[in-house]
Coordinates of C-alpha atoms and ligand atoms in Angstrom, one line a residue:
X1 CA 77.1 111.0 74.0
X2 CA 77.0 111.1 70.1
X3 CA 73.5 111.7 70.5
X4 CA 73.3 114.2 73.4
X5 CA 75.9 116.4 71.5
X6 CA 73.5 116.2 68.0
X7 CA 70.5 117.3 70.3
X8 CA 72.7 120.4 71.2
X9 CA 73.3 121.1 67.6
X10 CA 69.7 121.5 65.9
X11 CA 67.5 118.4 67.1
X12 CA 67.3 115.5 65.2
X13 CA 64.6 114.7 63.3
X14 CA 63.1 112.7 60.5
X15 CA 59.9 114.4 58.9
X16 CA 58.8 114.2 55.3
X17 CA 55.8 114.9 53.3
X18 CA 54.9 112.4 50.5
X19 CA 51.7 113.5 49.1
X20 CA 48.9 114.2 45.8
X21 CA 47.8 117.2 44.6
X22 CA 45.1 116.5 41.7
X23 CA 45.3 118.7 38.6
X24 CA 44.2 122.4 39.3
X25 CA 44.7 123.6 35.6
X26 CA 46.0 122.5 32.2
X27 CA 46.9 125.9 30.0
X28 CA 49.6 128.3 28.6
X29 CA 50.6 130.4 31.9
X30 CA 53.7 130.4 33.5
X31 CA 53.7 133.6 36.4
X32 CA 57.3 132.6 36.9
X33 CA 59.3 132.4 33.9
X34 CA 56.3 134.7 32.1
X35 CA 54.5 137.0 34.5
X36 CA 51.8 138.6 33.1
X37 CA 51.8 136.6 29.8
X38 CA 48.6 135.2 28.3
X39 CA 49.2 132.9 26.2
X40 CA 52.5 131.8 27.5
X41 CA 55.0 129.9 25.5
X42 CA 54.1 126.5 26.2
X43 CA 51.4 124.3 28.1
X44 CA 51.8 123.5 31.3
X45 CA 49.9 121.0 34.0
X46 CA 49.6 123.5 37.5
X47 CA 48.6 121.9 40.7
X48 CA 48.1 123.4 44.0
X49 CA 46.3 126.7 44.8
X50 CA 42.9 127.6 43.0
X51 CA 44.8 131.3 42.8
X52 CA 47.1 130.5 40.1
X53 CA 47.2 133.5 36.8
X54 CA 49.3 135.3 34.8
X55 CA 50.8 137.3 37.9
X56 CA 51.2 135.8 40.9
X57 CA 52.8 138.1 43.8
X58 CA 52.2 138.9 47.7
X59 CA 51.3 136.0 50.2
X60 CA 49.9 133.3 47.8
X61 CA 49.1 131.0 51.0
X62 CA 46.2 133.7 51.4
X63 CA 44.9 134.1 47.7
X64 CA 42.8 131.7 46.5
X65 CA 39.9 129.4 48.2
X66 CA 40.6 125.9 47.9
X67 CA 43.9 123.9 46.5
X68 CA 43.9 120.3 44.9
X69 CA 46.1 119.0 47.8
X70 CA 46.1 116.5 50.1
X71 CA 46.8 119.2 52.5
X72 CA 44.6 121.8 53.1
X73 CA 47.0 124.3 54.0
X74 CA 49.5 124.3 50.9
X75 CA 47.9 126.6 48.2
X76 CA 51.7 126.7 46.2
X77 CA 51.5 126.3 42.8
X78 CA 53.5 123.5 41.2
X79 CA 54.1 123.0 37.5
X80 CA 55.6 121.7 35.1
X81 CA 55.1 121.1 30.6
X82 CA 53.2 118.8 29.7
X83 CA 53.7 115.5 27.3
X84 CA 52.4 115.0 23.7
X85 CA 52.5 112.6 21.4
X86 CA 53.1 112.8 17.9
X87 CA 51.8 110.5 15.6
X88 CA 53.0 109.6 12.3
X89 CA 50.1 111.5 10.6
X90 CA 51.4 114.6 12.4
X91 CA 49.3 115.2 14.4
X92 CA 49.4 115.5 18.4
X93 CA 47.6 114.1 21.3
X94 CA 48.2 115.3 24.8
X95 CA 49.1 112.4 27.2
X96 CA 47.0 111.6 30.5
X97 CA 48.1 111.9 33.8
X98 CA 47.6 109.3 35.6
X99 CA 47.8 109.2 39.7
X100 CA 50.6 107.8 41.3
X101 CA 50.8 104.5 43.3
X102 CA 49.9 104.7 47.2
X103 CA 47.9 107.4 47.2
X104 CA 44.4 107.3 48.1
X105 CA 42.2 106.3 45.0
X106 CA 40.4 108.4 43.0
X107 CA 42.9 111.4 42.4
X108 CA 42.6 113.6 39.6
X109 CA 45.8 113.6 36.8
X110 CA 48.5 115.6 39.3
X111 CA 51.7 114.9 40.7
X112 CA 53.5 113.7 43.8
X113 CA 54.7 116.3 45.7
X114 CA 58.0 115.8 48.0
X115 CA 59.4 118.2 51.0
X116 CA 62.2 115.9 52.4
X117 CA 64.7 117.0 55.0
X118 CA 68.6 116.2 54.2
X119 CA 67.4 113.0 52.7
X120 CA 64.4 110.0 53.7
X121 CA 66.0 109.6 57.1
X122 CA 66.7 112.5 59.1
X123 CA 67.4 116.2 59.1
X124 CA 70.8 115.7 58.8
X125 CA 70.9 117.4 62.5
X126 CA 70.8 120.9 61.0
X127 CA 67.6 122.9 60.8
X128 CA 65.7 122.7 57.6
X129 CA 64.4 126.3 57.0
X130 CA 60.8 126.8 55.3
X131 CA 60.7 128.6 51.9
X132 CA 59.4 132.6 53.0
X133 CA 56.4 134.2 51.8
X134 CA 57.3 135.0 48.2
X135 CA 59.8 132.6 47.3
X136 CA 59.9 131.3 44.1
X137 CA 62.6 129.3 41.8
X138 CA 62.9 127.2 38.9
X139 CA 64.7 123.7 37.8
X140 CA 66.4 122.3 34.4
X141 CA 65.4 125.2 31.2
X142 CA 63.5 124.3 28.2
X143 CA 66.7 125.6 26.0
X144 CA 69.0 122.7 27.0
X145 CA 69.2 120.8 24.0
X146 CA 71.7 118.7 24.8
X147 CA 72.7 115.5 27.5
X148 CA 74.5 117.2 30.3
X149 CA 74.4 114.8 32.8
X150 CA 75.8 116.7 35.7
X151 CA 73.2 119.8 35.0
X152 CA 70.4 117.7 34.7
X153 CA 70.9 115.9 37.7
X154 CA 67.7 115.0 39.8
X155 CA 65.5 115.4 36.5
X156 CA 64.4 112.0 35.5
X157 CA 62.5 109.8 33.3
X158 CA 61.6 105.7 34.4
X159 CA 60.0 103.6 31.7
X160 CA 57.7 102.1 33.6
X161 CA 56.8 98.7 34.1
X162 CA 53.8 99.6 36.6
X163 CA 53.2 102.3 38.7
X164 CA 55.8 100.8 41.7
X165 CA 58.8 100.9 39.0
X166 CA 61.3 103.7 40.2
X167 CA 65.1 102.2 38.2
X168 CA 66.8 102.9 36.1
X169 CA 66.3 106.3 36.4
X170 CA 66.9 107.6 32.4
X171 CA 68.6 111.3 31.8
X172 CA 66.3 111.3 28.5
X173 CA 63.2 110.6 27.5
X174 CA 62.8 105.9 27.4
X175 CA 63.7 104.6 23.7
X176 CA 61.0 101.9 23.6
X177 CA 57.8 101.6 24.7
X178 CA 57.0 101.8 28.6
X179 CA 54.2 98.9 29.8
X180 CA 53.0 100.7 32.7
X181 CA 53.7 104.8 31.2
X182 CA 56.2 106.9 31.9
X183 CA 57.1 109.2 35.4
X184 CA 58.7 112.0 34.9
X185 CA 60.9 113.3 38.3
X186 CA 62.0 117.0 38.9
X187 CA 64.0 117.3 42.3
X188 CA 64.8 121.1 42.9
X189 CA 68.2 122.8 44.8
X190 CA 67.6 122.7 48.7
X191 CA 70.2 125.3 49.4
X192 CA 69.2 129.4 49.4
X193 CA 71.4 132.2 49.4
X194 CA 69.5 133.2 52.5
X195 CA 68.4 136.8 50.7
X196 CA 66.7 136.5 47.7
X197 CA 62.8 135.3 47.0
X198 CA 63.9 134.8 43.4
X199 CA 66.4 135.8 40.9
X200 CA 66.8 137.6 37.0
X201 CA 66.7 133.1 36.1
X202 CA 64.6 131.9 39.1
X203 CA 67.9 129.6 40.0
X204 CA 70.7 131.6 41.4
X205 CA 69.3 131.6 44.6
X206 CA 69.6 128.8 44.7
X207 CA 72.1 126.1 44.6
X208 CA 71.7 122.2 44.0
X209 CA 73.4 119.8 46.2
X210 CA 71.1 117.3 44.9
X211 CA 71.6 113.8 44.1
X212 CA 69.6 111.2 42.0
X213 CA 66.7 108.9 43.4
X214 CA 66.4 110.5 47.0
X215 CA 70.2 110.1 48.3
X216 CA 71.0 112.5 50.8
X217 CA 72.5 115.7 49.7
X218 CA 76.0 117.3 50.2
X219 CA 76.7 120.0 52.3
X220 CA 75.2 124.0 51.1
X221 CA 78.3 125.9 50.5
X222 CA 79.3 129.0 51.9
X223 CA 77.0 131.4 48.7
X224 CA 74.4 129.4 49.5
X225 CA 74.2 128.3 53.4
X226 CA 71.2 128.2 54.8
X227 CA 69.4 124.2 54.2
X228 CA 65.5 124.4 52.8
X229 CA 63.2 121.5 52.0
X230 CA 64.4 119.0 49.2
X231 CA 61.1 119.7 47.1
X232 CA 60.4 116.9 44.5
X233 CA 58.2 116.3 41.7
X234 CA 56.8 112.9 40.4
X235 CA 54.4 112.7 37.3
X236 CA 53.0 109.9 36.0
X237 CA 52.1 109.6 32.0
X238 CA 49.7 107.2 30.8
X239 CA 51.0 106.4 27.7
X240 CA 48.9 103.2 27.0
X241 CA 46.0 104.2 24.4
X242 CA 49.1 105.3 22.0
X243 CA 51.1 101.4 22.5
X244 CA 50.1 100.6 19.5
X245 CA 50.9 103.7 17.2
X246 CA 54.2 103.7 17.8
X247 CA 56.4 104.9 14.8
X248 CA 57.7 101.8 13.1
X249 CA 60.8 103.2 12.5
X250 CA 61.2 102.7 16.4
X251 CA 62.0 106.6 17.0
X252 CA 60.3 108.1 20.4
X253 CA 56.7 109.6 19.6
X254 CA 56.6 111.6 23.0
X255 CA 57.6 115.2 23.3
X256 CA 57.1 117.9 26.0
X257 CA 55.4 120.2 25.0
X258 CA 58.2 123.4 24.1
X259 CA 58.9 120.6 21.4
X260 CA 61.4 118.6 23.4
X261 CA 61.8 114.9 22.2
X262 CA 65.0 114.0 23.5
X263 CA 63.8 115.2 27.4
X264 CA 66.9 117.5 27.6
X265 CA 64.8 120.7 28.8
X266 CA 62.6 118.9 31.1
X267 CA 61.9 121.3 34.0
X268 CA 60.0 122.8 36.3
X269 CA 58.3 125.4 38.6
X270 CA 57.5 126.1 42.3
X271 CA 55.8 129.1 43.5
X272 CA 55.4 128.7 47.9
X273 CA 52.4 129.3 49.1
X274 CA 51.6 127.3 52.3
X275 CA 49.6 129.3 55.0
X276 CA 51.6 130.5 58.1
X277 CA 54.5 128.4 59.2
X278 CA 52.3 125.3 58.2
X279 CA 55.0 123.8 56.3
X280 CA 58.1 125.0 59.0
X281 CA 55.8 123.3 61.8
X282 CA 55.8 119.5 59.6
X283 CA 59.7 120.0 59.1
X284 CA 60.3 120.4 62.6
X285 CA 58.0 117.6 63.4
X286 CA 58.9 113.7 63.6
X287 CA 56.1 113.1 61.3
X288 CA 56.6 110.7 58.0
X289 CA 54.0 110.9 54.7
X290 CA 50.5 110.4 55.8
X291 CA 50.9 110.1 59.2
X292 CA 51.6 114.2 58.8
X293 CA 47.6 114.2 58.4
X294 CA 45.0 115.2 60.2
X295 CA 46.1 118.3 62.6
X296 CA 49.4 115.6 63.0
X297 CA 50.7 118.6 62.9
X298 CA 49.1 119.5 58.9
X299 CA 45.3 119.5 58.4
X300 CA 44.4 117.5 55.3
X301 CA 41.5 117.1 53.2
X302 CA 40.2 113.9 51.2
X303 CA 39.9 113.5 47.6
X304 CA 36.6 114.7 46.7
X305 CA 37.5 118.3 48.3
X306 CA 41.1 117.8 45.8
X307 CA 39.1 117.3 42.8
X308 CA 36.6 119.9 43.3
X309 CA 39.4 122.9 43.3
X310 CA 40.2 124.3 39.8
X311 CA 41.5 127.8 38.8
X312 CA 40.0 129.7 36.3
X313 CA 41.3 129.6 32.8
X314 CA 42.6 132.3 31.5
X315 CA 43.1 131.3 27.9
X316 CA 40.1 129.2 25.8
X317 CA 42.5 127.1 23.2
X318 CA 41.7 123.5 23.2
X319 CA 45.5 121.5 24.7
X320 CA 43.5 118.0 24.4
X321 CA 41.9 116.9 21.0
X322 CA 44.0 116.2 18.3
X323 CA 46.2 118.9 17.2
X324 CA 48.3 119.9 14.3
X325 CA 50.8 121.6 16.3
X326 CA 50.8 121.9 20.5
X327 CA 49.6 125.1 21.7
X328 CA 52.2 128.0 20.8
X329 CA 54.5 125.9 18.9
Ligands
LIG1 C1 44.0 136.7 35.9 O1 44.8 137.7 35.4 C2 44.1 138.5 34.4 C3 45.1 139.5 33.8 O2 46.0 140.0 34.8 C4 42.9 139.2 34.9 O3 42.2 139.9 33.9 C5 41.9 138.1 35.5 O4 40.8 138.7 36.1 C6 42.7 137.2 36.4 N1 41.8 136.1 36.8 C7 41.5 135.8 38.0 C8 40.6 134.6 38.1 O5 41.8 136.4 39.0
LIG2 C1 45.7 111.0 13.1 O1 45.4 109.8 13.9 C2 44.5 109.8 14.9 C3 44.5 108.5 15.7 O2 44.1 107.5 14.9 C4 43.2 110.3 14.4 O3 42.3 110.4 15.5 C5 43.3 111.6 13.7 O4 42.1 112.0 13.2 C6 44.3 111.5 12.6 N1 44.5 112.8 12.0 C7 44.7 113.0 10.7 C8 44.9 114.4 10.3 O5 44.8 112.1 9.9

């Protein structure tokens, strides 16, 4: 009976995508926070979409020719700073990326991309509304400078011990060295105001109902009713080439890189751009990670194809040798 009267509700289902997109850029543009900007403030890592520039408006699901992820309908763009180290000579070294653990070998840098429904498990029996054509939003804002633990909620470090390690989740950036690298996790509000594709801060359209490590979220309130995807964000750092330059007074060399070494502004973009209702269709469905491959219902594309999509740069500044200040600092 239980059952039969949650099948009247909404349907219940349990969907979620789990999947790699390999680096589609490394620069200073940011068409959210700094449309039209070139350089902008700080450097960022962008996968996704082949389309990404300055300016990004219209239907980005049909700009662009190819994206770097696993499936070949998403052409969002997904983004967030990137780390640096410092070293005690002063200068600064950008840190790799590193692909994360089950995944199909051979990925490019990237990130993890997560669309859950009300948590791992189900839908929550309430439908979980696609982002529209347009939509865009932020999470976390490079000017917090200071631990505020119920802000920052769902933006993460883990020191980590190998790729598998996902506790204790850390509100700031680890205090010792990390064996395996550090991951850096951004999980972004799931509840929209139902109107607006973005906002004067790309976040008051949005409110956050999120809780750490994957739990399943609270109720949307009444400003903010209608229940999207729980979007996620996992990047791996491979720290390892700098384990043995660490400063010997024990202080953290890593730093974002708006010159953040505490982690306080650690944040993060999302500009949709999936093609059609490709990405309604997979919430709807009963499909879990990679079993959502392969027309099931998403098309998908294997790593080669991933790797071979890049955008264009806009700006020629070298991000990767060593520097004596990051790019725009
Ligand atoms: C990116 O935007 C700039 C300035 O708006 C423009 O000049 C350039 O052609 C664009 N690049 C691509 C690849 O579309
Ligand atoms: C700083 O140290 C790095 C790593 O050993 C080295 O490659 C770089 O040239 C040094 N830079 C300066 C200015 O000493």
């Amino acid at each position: 009976m239980k059952w039969y009267l949650a099948a009247a509700l909404a349907g219940y289902t349990q969907a979620a995508l789990r999947f790699g997109c390999s680096t589609v850029s490394i620069q200073r543009l940011d068409p959210v926070v700094e449309p039209g900007r070139i350089p902008s403030a700080h450097v960022h890592q962008i996968v996704g979409g082949n389309a990404f520039n300055a300016t990004m408006n219209g239907d980005i699901g049909e700009e662009g020719t190819c994206t770097t992820c696993t499936f070949s309908e998403d052409f969002s763009n997904y983004w967030t700073a990137v780390m640096y180290f410092k070293h005690t000579n002063g200068t600064y070294k950008r840190v790799p990326i590193m692909q994360n653990t089950a995944l199909p070998n051979g990925i490019n840098g990237g990130m993890t991309i997560y669309y859950t429904q009300q948590d791992f498990n189900s839908n929550g029996n309430q439908k979980i509304t696609a982002f529209p054509k347009g939509f865009r939003m932020t999470v976390g804002s490079p000017t917090t400078d200071s631990l505020n633990q119920k802000k920052n909620v769902g933006l993460r470090f883990v020191c980590l011990q190998d790729k598998g390690t996902r506790f204790p989740e850390l509100p700031d950036f680890p205090t010792k060295p990390c064996k395996g690298g550090i991951m850096t996790v951004h999980h972004f509000p799931s509840c929209w105001d139902g109107k607006n594709l973005d906002s004067p801060n790309h976040q008051d359209h949005m409110y956050s109902t999120t809780k750490d490590a994957f739990q399943a979220a609270g109720p949307c309130p009444a400003s903010h009713p209608v229940r999207m995807p729980q979007l996620a964000y996992e990047t791996l750092w491979d720290t390892a080439q700098f384990k043995d330059m660490w400063p010997k007074d024990g202080s953290n060399p890593f730093t974002l890189s708006y010159g953040d070494d505490k982690g306080y502004g650690t944040h993060a973009d999302y500009l949709f751009g999936w093609k059609g209702d490709s990405l309604q269709k997979a919430m709807d469905s009963n499909c879990m990670f990679n079993a959502c491959e392969n027309g099931r219902p998403l098309k998908s594309q294997g790593v080669a194809a991933m790797n071979a999509c890049k955008a264009k740069k806009a700006i020629t500044e070298d991000v990767d040798g060593w520097l004596k200040a990051m790019p725009g600092q």
